Coordinates of C-alpha atoms in Angstrom, one line a residue:
M1 CA 107.5 -91.4 7.7
Q2 CA 107.6 -93.4 10.9
T3 CA 108.2 -90.4 13.1
T4 CA 105.2 -88.4 11.8
R5 CA 102.6 -91.2 12.0
P6 CA 102.4 -91.5 15.8
Q7 CA 102.1 -87.7 16.0
E8 CA 99.3 -87.7 13.4
S9 CA 97.6 -90.5 15.3
A10 CA 97.8 -88.6 18.5
T11 CA 96.4 -85.5 16.8
D12 CA 93.6 -87.6 15.3
V13 CA 92.7 -89.0 18.7
Q14 CA 92.5 -85.5 20.2
T15 CA 90.5 -84.2 17.3
A16 CA 88.1 -87.2 17.7
G17 CA 87.9 -86.4 21.4
Q18 CA 87.1 -82.8 20.7
R19 CA 84.3 -83.8 18.3
K20 CA 82.8 -86.1 21.0
K21 CA 83.0 -83.4 23.6
K22 CA 81.4 -80.9 21.2
S23 CA 78.6 -83.3 20.3
A24 CA 77.9 -83.9 24.0
L25 CA 77.6 -80.2 24.5
E26 CA 75.3 -79.9 21.5
Q27 CA 73.1 -82.7 22.9
A28 CA 72.8 -80.9 26.2
G29 CA 71.4 -77.9 24.2
G30 CA 73.4 -75.2 26.0
T31 CA 71.5 -72.7 28.1
K32 CA 68.3 -73.5 26.2
G33 CA 68.7 -77.2 27.0
V34 CA 69.1 -76.5 30.7
I35 CA 66.0 -74.4 30.7
F36 CA 64.0 -77.0 28.7
S37 CA 65.1 -79.8 31.1
A38 CA 63.8 -77.8 34.1
L39 CA 60.5 -76.7 32.6
P40 CA 58.4 -80.0 33.0
A41 CA 59.2 -80.1 36.7
V42 CA 58.4 -76.4 37.2
V43 CA 55.1 -76.7 35.2
F44 CA 54.1 -79.8 37.2
V45 CA 54.5 -78.1 40.5
I46 CA 52.6 -75.0 39.4
A47 CA 49.8 -76.9 37.7
N48 CA 49.5 -79.3 40.6
N49 CA 49.1 -76.5 43.1
A50 CA 46.6 -74.7 40.8
G51 CA 44.4 -77.6 39.7
G52 CA 45.5 -80.8 41.3
L53 CA 47.5 -83.9 40.4
K54 CA 45.7 -84.6 37.1
M55 CA 46.3 -81.1 35.8
G56 CA 49.9 -81.2 36.9
I57 CA 50.6 -84.5 35.1
L58 CA 48.9 -83.4 31.9
A59 CA 50.7 -80.0 31.9
A60 CA 54.1 -81.6 32.5
L61 CA 53.5 -84.1 29.7
L62 CA 52.3 -81.4 27.2
V63 CA 55.3 -79.3 28.0
A64 CA 57.7 -82.2 27.5
L65 CA 56.0 -83.2 24.3
G66 CA 56.1 -79.6 23.1
I67 CA 59.8 -79.4 23.8
G68 CA 60.4 -82.6 21.9
V69 CA 58.5 -81.3 18.9
E70 CA 60.4 -78.1 19.0
R71 CA 63.7 -79.9 19.0
L72 CA 62.6 -82.1 16.1
T73 CA 61.3 -79.1 14.1
R74 CA 64.7 -77.4 14.5
K75 CA 66.3 -80.7 13.4
E76 CA 68.2 -81.0 16.7
S77 CA 69.4 -84.3 18.1
L78 CA 66.5 -86.8 18.5
Q79 CA 67.9 -88.5 21.6
P80 CA 67.4 -85.7 24.1
A81 CA 63.9 -85.0 22.7
L82 CA 62.8 -88.6 23.1
G83 CA 64.6 -89.0 26.4
G84 CA 63.0 -85.9 27.8
V85 CA 59.4 -87.0 26.8
F86 CA 60.0 -90.6 28.0
G87 CA 61.5 -89.5 31.3
V88 CA 58.6 -87.2 32.1
A89 CA 56.1 -89.8 30.9
I90 CA 57.5 -92.4 33.3
A91 CA 57.6 -90.0 36.2
A92 CA 54.0 -88.9 35.5
G93 CA 53.0 -92.6 35.2
V94 CA 54.3 -93.4 38.7
S95 CA 52.6 -90.3 40.1
W96 CA 49.3 -91.2 38.4
Y97 CA 49.5 -94.8 39.7
T98 CA 50.2 -93.9 43.3
G99 CA 47.9 -90.9 43.3
S100 CA 50.6 -88.8 45.0
A101 CA 52.2 -85.6 43.5
K102 CA 55.5 -86.2 45.3
D103 CA 56.0 -89.5 43.5
F104 CA 56.6 -87.5 40.3
F105 CA 60.1 -87.1 41.7
L106 CA 60.5 -90.6 43.0
I107 CA 62.5 -92.2 40.2
G108 CA 64.9 -89.3 40.1
I109 CA 65.5 -89.6 43.8
W110 CA 66.4 -93.2 43.7
A111 CA 68.4 -92.8 40.5
S112 CA 70.6 -90.3 42.5
L113 CA 71.2 -93.0 45.1
A114 CA 72.0 -95.6 42.5
G115 CA 74.5 -93.1 40.9
A116 CA 76.2 -92.4 44.2
V117 CA 76.6 -96.1 45.0
A118 CA 77.9 -96.8 41.5
F119 CA 80.5 -94.1 41.7
V120 CA 81.7 -95.2 45.1
L121 CA 81.8 -98.9 44.1
S122 CA 83.8 -98.1 41.0
V123 CA 86.5 -96.5 43.2
V124 CA 86.5 -99.5 45.6
L125 CA 87.0 -101.8 42.5
R126 CA 89.8 -99.5 41.3
W127 CA 87.9 -98.6 38.1
P128 CA 86.8 -95.1 38.9
L129 CA 84.0 -94.2 36.5
A130 CA 85.2 -90.6 35.9
G131 CA 88.4 -92.0 34.3
L132 CA 86.7 -94.9 32.5
I133 CA 84.0 -92.7 30.9
W134 CA 86.3 -89.8 30.1
N135 CA 89.1 -91.8 28.5
S136 CA 86.6 -94.0 26.6
A137 CA 85.0 -90.9 25.2
T138 CA 88.3 -89.3 24.2
G139 CA 89.8 -92.6 22.7
K140 CA 92.7 -92.9 25.2
G141 CA 91.7 -96.3 26.4
T142 CA 92.9 -97.5 29.8
V143 CA 96.5 -96.4 29.8
W144 CA 95.8 -94.1 32.8
R145 CA 95.2 -97.2 35.0
A146 CA 98.9 -98.1 34.7
D147 CA 99.8 -95.1 36.9
K148 CA 98.7 -94.9 40.5
R149 CA 98.8 -91.1 40.6
S150 CA 96.5 -90.9 37.5
R151 CA 94.1 -93.3 39.2
L152 CA 94.1 -91.1 42.3
Y153 CA 93.1 -88.1 40.3
Y154 CA 90.2 -89.9 38.8
D155 CA 89.3 -91.4 42.2
I156 CA 89.0 -87.9 43.5
A157 CA 86.8 -86.8 40.6
T158 CA 84.7 -89.9 40.9
L159 CA 84.2 -89.3 44.7
V160 CA 83.1 -85.7 43.9
L161 CA 80.5 -87.0 41.6
A162 CA 79.4 -89.6 44.2
A163 CA 79.1 -86.7 46.8
I164 CA 76.9 -84.8 44.3
F165 CA 74.6 -87.7 43.7
G166 CA 74.5 -88.5 47.4
A167 CA 73.6 -85.0 48.3
R168 CA 70.8 -85.0 45.7
F169 CA 69.4 -88.1 47.3
A170 CA 69.7 -87.0 50.9
V171 CA 68.1 -83.6 50.3
Q172 CA 65.3 -84.8 48.0
Q173 CA 64.5 -87.9 50.1
Y174 CA 64.1 -85.6 53.1
L175 CA 61.8 -83.3 51.2
Y176 CA 59.9 -86.4 49.8
Q177 CA 59.3 -87.7 53.3
A178 CA 58.2 -84.3 54.4
D179 CA 55.7 -84.2 51.5
E180 CA 57.1 -80.9 50.2
V181 CA 56.2 -81.1 46.5
G182 CA 57.1 -77.5 45.7
S183 CA 60.5 -77.7 47.5
L184 CA 61.2 -81.0 45.6
G185 CA 60.7 -79.2 42.3
F186 CA 63.1 -76.4 43.4
A187 CA 65.7 -78.9 44.7
K188 CA 65.5 -81.0 41.5
I189 CA 66.4 -77.9 39.4
A190 CA 68.9 -76.3 41.9
M191 CA 70.8 -79.6 42.4
G192 CA 70.7 -80.6 38.7
Y193 CA 72.9 -78.9 36.2
P194 CA 74.6 -76.4 38.6
L195 CA 76.0 -79.3 40.7
L196 CA 76.7 -81.4 37.7
A197 CA 78.8 -78.5 36.3
V198 CA 80.9 -78.8 39.5
G199 CA 81.3 -82.5 38.8
F200 CA 82.4 -81.9 35.2
L201 CA 85.0 -79.4 36.5
A202 CA 86.4 -82.1 38.8
V203 CA 86.6 -84.6 35.9
A204 CA 88.2 -82.0 33.7
W205 CA 90.8 -81.3 36.4
A206 CA 91.5 -85.0 36.8
A207 CA 91.9 -85.5 33.1
R208 CA 94.3 -82.6 32.7
A209 CA 96.4 -83.7 35.7
S210 CA 96.4 -87.3 34.5
D211 CA 97.4 -86.4 30.9
K212 CA 100.3 -84.2 32.2
R213 CA 101.5 -87.0 34.4
L214 CA 101.2 -89.7 31.7
K215 CA 103.2 -87.5 29.3
A216 CA 105.8 -86.9 31.9
I217 CA 106.4 -90.6 32.4
G218 CA 106.1 -91.5 28.7
L219 CA 102.8 -93.2 28.6
L220 CA 101.3 -90.5 26.3
P221 CA 103.0 -88.5 23.6
A222 CA 104.7 -85.5 25.1
K223 CA 104.0 -83.2 22.1
R224 CA 101.7 -83.1 19.1
T225 CA 103.1 -81.3 16.1

């Protein structure tokens, strides 16, 4: 009895982790979710060029609201629906207040800088966010911090994410200063999910390497049967 329970517990933890990863993927909405997330920015740029700032803002808000209603109609997760509408509404509100179309992208630009700083700072403080978020989501706690090599793996993954967010800020801030609204919309899409996918691959590599290392030194169960 005592020999099977730890194995069952380890299996349960991995099953729970798989459920969490699956739910995160479902919340992203797959390919359709990626397209939906890009639509408001695309519509804003097109409508702004065609009819001015007011039309751009109205069109982006209507598209975001339509996507939210479509998600709710299909009984999909409420969080991305509300989050998408709220995010576009805030961006539109800033642009409306300043009277500048490029300010539609302002919050996203500075959020990228904040993300880059947070990731770098977490490495300096020896709590790399890649490891903290991944292991919290998969129920493995902080056992990975007991091993220097595991921390190094997550340090690398975290710095990859920092570089991604830093690159987003640098490119989009340059385009913002140049008042290139159309290029800002393209950069927001091109540097969004595609680059984030690279970051996820780095985190997945770190998690796999860390788990292998922790099993080898006995901090995680070597087998699950």
